[in-house]
CSV table of N, CA and C in Angstrom, one decimal:
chain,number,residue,atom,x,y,z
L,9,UNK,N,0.8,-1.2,0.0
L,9,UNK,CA,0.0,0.0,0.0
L,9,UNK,C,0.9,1.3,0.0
L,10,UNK,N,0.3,2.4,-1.0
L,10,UNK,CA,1.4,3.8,-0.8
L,10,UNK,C,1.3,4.3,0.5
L,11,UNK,N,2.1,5.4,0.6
L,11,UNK,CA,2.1,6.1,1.9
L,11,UNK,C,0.4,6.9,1.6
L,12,UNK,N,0.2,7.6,-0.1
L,12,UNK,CA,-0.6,8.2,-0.2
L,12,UNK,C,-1.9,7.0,0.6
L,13,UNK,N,-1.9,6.7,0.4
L,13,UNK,CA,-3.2,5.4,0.2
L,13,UNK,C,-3.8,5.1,2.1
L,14,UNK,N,-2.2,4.6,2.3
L,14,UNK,CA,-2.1,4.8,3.8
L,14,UNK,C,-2.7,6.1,4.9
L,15,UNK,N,-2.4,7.3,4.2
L,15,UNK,CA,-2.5,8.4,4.8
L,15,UNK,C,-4.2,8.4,4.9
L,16,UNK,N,-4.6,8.0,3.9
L,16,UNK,CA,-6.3,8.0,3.4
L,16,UNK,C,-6.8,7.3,4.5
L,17,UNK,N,-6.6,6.5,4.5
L,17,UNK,CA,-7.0,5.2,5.2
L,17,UNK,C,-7.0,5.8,6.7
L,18,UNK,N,-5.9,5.9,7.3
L,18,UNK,CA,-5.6,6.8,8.5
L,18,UNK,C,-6.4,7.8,9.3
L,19,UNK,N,-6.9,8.6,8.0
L,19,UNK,CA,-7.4,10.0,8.3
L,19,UNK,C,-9.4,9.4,8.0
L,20,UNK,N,-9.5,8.6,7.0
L,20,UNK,CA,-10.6,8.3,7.8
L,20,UNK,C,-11.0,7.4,9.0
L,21,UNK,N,-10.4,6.7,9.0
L,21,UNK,CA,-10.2,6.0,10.8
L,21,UNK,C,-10.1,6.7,11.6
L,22,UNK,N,-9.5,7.8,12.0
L,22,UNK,CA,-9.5,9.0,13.3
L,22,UNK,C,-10.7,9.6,13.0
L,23,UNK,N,-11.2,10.1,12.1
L,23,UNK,CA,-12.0,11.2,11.7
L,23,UNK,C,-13.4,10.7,12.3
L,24,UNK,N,-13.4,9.2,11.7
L,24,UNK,CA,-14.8,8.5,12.2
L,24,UNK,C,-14.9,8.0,13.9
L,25,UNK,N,-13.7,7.7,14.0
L,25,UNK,CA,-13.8,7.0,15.4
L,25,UNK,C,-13.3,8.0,16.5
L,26,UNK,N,-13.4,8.8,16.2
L,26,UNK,CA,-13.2,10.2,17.0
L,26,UNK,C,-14.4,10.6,17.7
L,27,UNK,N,-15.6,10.0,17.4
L,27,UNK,CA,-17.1,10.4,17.5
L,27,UNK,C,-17.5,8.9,19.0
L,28,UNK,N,-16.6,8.0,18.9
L,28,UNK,CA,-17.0,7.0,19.7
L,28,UNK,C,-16.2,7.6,20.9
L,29,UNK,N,-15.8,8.4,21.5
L,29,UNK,CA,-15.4,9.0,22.8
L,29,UNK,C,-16.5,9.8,23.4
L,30,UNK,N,-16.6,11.1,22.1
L,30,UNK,CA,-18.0,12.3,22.7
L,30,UNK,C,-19.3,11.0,22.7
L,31,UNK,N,-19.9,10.2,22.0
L,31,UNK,CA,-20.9,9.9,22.3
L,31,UNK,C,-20.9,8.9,23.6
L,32,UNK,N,-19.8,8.1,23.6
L,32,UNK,CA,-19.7,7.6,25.2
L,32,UNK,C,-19.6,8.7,26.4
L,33,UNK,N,-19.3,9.9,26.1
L,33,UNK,CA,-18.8,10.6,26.9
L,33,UNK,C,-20.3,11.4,27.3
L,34,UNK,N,-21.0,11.7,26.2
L,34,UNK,CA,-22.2,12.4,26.3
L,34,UNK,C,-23.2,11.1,26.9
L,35,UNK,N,-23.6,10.0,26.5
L,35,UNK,CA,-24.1,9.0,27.3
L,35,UNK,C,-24.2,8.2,28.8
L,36,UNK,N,-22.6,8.3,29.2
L,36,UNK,CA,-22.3,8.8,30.4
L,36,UNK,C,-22.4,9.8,31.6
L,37,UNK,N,-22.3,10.9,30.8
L,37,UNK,CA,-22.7,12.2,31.7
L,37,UNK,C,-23.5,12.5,31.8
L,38,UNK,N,-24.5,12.8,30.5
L,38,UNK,CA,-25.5,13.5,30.2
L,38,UNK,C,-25.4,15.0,30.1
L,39,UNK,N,-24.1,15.6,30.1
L,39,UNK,CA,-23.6,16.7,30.3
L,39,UNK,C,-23.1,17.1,28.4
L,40,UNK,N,-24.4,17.5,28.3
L,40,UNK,CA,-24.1,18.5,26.2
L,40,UNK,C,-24.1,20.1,26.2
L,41,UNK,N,-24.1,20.4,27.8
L,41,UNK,CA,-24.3,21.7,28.2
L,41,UNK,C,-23.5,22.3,27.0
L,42,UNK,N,-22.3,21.9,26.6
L,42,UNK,CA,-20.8,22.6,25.6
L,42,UNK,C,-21.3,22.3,24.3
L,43,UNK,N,-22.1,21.2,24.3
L,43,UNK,CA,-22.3,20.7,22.7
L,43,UNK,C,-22.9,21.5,22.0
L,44,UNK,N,-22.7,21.5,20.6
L,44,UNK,CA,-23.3,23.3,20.0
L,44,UNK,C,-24.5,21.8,19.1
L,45,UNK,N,-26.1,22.5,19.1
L,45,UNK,CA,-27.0,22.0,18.7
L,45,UNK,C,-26.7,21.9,17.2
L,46,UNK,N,-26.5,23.7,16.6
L,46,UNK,CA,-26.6,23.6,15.2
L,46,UNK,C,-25.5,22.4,14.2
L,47,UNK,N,-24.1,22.5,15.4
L,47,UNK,CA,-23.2,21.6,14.6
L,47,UNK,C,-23.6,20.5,14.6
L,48,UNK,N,-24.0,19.7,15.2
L,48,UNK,CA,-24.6,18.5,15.1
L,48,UNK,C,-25.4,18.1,14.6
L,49,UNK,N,-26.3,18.9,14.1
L,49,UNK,CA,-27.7,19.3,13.0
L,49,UNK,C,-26.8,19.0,11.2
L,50,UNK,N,-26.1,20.0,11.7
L,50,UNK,CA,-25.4,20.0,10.3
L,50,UNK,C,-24.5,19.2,10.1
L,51,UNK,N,-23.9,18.3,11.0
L,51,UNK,CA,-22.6,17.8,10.9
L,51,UNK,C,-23.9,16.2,10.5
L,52,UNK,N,-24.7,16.3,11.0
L,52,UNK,CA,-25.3,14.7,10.8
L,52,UNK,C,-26.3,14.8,9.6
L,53,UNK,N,-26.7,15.9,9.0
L,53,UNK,CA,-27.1,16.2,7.7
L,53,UNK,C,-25.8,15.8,6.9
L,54,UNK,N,-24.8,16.8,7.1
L,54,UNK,CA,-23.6,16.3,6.1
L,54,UNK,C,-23.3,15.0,6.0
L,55,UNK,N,-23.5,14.1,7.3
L,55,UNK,CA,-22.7,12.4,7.0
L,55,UNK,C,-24.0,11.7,6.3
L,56,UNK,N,-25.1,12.1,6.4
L,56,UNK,CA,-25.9,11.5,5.7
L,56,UNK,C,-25.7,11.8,3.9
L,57,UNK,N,-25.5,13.0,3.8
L,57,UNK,CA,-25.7,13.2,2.2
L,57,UNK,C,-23.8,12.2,2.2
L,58,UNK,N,-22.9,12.3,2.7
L,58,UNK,CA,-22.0,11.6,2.5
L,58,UNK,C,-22.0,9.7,2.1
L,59,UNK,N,-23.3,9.8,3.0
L,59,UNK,CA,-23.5,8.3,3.1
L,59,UNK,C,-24.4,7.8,1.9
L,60,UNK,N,-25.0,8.9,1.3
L,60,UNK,CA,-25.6,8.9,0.0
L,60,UNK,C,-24.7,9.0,-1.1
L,61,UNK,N,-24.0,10.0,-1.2
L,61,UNK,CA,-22.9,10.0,-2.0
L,61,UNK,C,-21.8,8.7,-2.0
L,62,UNK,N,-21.9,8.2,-1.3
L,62,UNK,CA,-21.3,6.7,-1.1
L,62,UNK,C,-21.9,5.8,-1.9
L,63,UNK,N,-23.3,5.8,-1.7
L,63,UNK,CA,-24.1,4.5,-1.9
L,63,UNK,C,-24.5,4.8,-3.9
L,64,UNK,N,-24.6,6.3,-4.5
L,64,UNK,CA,-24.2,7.0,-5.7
L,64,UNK,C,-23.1,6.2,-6.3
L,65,UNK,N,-22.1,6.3,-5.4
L,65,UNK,CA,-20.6,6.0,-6.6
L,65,UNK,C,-20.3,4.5,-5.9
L,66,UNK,N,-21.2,4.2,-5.1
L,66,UNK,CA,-20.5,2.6,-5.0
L,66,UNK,C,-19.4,2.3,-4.1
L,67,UNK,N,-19.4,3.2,-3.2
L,67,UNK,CA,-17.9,2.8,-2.6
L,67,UNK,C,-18.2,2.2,-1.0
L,68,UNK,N,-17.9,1.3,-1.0
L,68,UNK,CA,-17.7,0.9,0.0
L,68,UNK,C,-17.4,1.3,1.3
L,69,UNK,N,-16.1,1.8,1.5
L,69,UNK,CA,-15.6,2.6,2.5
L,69,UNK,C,-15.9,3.5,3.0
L,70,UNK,N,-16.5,4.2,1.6
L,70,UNK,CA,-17.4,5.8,2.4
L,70,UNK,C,-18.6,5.5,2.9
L,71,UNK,N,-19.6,4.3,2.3
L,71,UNK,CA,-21.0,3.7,3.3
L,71,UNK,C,-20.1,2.9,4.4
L,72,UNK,N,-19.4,2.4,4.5
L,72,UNK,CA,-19.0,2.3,6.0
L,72,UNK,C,-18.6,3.2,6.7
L,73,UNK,N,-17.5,3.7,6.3
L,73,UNK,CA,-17.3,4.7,7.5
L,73,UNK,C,-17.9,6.0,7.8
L,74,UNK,N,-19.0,6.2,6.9
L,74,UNK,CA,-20.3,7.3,6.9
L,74,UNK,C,-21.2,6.7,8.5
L,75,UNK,N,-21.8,5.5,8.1
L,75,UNK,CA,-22.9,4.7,8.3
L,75,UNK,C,-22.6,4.7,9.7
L,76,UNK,N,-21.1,4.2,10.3
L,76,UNK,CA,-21.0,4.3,11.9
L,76,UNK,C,-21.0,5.9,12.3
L,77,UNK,N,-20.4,6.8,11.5
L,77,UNK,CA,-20.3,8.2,12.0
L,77,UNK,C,-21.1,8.7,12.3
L,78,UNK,N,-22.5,8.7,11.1
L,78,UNK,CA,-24.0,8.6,11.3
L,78,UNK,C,-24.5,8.3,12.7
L,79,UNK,N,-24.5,6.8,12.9
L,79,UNK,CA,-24.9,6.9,14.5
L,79,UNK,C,-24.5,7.1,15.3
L,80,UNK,N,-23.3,7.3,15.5
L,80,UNK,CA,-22.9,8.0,16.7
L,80,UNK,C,-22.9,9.9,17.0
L,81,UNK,N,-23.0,10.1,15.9
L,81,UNK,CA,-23.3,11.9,16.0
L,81,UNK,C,-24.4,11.7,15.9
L,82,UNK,N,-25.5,11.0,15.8
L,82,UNK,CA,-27.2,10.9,16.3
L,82,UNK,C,-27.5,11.0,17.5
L,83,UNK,N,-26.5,9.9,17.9
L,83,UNK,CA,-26.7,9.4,19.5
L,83,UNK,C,-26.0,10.8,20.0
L,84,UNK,N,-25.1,11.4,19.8
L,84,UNK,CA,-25.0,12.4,20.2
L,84,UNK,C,-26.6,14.0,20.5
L,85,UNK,N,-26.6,14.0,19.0
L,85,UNK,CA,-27.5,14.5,18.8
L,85,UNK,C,-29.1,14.5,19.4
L,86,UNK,N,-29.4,13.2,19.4
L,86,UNK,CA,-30.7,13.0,20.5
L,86,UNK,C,-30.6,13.4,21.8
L,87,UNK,N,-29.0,12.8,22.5
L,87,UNK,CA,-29.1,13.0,23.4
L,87,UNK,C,-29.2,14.6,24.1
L,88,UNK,N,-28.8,16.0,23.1
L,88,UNK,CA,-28.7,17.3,22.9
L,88,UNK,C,-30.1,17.9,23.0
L,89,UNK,N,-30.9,17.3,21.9
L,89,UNK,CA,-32.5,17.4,21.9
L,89,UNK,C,-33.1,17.0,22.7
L,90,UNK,N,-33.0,15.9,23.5
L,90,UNK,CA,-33.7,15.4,24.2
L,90,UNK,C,-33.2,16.3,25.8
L,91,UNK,N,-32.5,16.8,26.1
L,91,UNK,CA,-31.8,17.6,27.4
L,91,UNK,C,-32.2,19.4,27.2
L,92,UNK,N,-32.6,19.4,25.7
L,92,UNK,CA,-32.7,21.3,25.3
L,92,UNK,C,-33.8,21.0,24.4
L,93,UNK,N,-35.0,20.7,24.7
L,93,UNK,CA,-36.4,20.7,24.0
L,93,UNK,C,-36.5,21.8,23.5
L,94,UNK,N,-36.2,23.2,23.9
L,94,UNK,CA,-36.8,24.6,23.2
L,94,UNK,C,-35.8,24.8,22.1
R,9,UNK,N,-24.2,20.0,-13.9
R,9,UNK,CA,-23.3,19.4,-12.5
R,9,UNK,C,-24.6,17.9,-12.4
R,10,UNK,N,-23.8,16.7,-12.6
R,10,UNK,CA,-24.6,15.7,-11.6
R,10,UNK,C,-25.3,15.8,-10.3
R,11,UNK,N,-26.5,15.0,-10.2
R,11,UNK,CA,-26.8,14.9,-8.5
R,11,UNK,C,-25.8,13.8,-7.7
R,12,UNK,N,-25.2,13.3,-8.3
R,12,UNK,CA,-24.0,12.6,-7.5
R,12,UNK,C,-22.6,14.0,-7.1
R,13,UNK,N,-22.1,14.5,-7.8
R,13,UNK,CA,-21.4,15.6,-7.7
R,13,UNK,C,-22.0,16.8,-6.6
R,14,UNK,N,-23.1,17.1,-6.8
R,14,UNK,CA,-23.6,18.2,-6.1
R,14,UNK,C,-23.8,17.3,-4.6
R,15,UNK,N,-24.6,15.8,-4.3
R,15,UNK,CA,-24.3,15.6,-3.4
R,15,UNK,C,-22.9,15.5,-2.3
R,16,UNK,N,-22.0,15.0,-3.0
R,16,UNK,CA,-21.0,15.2,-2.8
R,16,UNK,C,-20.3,16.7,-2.1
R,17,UNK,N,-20.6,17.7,-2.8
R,17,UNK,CA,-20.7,18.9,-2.7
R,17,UNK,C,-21.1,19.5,-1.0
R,18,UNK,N,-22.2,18.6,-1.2
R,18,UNK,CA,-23.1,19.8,-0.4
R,18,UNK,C,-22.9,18.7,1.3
R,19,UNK,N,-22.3,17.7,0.9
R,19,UNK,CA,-21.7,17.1,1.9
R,19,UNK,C,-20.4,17.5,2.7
R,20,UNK,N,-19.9,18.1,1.8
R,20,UNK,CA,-18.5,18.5,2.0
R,20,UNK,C,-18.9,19.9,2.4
R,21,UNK,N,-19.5,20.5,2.0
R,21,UNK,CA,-20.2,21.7,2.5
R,21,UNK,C,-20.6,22.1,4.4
R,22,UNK,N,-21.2,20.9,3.7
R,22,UNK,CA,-22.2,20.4,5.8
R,22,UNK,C,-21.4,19.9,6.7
R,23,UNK,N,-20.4,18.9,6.5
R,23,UNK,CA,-19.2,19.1,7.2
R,23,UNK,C,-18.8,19.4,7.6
R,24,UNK,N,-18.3,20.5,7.1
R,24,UNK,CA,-16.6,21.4,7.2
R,24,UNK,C,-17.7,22.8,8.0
R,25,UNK,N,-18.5,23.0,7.3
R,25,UNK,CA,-19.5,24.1,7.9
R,25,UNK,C,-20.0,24.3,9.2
R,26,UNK,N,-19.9,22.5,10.1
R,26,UNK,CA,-20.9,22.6,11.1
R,26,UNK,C,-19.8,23.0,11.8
R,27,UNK,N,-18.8,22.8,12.1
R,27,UNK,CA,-17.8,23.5,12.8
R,27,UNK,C,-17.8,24.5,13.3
R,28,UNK,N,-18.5,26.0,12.7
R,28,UNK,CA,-18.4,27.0,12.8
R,28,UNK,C,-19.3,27.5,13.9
R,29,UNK,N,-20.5,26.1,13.8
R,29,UNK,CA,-21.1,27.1,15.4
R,29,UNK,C,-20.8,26.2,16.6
R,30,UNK,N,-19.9,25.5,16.3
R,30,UNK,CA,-19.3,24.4,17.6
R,30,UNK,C,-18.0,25.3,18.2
R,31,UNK,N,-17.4,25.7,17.3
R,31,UNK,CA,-16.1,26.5,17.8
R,31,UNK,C,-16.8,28.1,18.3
R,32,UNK,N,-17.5,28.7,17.7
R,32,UNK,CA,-18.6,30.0,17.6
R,32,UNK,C,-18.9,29.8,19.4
R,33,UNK,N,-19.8,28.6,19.9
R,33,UNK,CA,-20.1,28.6,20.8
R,33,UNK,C,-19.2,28.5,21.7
R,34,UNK,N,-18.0,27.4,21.9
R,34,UNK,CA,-17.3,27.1,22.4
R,34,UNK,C,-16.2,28.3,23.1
R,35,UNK,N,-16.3,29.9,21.8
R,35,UNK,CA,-15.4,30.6,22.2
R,35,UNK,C,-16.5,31.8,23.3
R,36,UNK,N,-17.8,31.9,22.7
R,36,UNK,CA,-18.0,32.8,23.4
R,36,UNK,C,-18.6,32.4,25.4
R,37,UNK,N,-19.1,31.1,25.1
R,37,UNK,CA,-19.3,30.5,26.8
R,37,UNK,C,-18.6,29.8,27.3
R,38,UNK,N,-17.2,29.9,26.5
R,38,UNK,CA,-15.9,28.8,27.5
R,38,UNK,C,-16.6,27.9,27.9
R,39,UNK,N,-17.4,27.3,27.5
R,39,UNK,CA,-18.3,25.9,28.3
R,39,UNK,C,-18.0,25.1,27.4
R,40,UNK,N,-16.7,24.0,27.6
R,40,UNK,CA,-16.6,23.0,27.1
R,40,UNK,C,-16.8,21.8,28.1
R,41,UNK,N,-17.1,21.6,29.0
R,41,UNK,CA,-17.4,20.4,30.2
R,41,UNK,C,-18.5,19.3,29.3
R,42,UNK,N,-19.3,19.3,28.5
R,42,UNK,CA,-19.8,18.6,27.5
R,42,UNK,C,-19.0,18.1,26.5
R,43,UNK,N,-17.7,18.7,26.0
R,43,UNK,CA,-16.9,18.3,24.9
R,43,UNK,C,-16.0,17.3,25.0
R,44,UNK,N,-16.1,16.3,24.3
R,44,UNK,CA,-15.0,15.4,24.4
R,44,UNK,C,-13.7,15.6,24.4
R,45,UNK,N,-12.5,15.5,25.3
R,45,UNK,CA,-11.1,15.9,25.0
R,45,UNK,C,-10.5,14.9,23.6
R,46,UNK,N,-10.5,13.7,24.0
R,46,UNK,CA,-10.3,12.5,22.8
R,46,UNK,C,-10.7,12.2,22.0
R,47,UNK,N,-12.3,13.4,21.5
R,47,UNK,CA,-12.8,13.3,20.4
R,47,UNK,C,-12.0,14.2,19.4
R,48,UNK,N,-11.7,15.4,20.1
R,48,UNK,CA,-11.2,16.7,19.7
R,48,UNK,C,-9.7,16.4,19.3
R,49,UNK,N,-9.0,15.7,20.4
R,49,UNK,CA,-7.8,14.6,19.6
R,49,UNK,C,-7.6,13.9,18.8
R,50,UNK,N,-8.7,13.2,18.6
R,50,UNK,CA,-8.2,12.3,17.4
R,50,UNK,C,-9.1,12.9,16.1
R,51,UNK,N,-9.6,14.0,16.2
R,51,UNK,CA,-10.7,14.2,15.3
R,51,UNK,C,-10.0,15.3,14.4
R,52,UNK,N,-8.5,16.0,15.0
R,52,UNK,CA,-7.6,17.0,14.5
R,52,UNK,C,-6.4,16.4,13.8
R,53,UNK,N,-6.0,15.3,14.6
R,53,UNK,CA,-5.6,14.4,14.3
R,53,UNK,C,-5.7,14.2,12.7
R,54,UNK,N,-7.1,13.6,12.8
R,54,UNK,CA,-7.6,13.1,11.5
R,54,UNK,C,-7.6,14.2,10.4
R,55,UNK,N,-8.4,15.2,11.1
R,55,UNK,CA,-8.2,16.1,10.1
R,55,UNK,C,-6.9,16.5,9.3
R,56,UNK,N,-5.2,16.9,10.5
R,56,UNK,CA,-4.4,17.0,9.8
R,56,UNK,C,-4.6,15.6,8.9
R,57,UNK,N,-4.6,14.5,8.9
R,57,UNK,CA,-4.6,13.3,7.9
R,57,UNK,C,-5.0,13.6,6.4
R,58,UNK,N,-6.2,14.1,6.6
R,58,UNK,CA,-7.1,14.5,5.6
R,58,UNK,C,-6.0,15.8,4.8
R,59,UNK,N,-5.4,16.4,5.1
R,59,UNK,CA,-5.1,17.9,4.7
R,59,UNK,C,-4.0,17.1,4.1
R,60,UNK,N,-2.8,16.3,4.9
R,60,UNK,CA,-1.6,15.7,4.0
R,60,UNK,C,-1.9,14.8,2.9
R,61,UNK,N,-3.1,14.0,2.7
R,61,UNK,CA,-3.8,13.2,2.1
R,61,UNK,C,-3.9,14.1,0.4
R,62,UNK,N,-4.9,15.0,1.0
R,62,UNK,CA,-5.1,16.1,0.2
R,62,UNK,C,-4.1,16.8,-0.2
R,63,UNK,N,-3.2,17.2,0.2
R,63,UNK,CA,-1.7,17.5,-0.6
R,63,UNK,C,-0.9,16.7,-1.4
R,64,UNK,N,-1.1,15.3,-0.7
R,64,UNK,CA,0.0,14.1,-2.0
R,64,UNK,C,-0.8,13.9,-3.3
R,65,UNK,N,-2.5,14.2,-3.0
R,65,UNK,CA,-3.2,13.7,-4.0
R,65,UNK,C,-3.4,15.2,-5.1
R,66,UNK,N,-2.9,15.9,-4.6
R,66,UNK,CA,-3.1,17.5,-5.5
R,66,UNK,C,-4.9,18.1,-5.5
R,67,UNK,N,-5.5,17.4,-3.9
R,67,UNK,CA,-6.9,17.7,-4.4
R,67,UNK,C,-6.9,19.1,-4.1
R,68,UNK,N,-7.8,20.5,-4.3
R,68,UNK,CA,-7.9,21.3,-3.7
R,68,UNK,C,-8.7,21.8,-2.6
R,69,UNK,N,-9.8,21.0,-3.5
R,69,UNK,CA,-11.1,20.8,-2.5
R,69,UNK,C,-11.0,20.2,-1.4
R,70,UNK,N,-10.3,19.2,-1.4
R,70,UNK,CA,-9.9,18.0,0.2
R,70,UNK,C,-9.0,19.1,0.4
R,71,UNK,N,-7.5,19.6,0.4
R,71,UNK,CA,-7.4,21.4,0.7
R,71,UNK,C,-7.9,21.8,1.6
R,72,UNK,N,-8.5,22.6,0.9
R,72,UNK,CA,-9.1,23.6,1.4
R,72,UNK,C,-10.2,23.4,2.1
R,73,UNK,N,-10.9,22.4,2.0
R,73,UNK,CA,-12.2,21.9,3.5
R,73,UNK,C,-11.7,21.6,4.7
R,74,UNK,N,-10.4,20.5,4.8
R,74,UNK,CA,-9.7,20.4,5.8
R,74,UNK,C,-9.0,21.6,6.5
R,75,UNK,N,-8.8,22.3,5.7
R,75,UNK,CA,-7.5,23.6,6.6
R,75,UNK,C,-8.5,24.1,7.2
R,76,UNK,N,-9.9,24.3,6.9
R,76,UNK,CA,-10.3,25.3,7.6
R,76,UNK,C,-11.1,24.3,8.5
R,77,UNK,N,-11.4,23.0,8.3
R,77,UNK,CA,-12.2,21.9,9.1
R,77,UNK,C,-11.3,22.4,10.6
R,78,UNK,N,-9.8,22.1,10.0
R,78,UNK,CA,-8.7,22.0,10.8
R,78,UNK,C,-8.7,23.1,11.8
R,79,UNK,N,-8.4,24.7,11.5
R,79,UNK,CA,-8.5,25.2,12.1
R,79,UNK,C,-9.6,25.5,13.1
R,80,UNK,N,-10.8,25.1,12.9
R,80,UNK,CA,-12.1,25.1,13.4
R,80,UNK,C,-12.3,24.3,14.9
R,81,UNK,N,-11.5,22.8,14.2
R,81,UNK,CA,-11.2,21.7,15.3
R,81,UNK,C,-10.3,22.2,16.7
R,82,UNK,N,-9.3,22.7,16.0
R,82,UNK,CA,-8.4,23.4,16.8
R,82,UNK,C,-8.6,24.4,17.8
R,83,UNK,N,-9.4,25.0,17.6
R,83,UNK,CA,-9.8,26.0,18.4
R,83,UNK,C,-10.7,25.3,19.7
R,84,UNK,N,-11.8,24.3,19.3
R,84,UNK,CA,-12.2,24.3,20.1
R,84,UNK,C,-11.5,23.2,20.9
R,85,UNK,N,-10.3,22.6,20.5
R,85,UNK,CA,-9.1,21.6,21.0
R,85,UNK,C,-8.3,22.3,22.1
R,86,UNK,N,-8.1,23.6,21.7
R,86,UNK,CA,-7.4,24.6,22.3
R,86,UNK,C,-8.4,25.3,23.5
R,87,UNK,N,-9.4,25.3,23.5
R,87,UNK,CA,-10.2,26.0,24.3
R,87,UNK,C,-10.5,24.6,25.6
R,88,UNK,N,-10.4,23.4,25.0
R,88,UNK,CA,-10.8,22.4,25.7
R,88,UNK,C,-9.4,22.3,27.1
R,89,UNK,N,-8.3,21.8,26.0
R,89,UNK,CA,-7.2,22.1,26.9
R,89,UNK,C,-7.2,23.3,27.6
R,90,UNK,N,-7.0,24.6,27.4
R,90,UNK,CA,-7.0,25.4,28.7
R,90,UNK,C,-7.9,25.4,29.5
R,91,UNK,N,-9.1,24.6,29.5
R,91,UNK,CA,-9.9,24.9,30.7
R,91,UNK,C,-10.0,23.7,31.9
R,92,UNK,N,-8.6,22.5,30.8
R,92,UNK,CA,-8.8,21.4,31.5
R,92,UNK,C,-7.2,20.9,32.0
R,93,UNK,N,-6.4,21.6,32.5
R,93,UNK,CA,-4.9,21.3,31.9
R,93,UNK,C,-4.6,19.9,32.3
R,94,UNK,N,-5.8,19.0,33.4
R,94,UNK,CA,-4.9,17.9,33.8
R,94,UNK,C,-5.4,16.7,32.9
């Protein structure tokens, strides 16, 4: 495998699994007091159109590593709405 | 422009964009006690990934979404650590 190839690979592995701390972390506490609503609005809009654009060109990697990012910035996300109803 | 393309687009759009009211909030209520510290690590992490990625491959768009993904991450990485130094 290239280093380019490698680097790819890398940077989506952190990028996705970066989200499995805050949603443990939010699940645990229950503390989203810092969590900003709109980013998570938009950030879980964007992994969905991602996870569409994935399932568009066929790629594999991008409906996986969309599809877990998806739910864990939901679970984030619910847990935000569900703590800040207004 | 394709609707594969524009999805793509407006993914990359929603992304890079939700940042702006996560770090927005983060700077004006110093309230990061809801933010993950190891989300924000490995999630800048990743990002630089994405940015070098994006340099070997000559994209501009992977570029330019990251640097500013990057700096976005950073801030509210930086605002995490000083309010948490241990």
């Amino acid at each position: 495998m290239s280093i380019t190839d490698l680097t790819g690979y890398l940077a989506a592995f952190l990028t996705t699994f970066a989200f499995v701390p805050q949603a443990h972390h939010s699940w645990k506490t229950r503390d989203l007091s810092g969590v900003s609503l709109p980013m998570y609005s938009l950030f879980s809009l964007g992994v969905l159109a991602w996870l569409i654009y994935g399932i568009l060109i066929h790629s594999w990697p991008i409906i996986a590593a969309n599809s877990l990012t998806l739910l864990l910035a939901c679970i984030v996300l619910y847990l935000k709405i569900s703590q800040n109803p207004n």
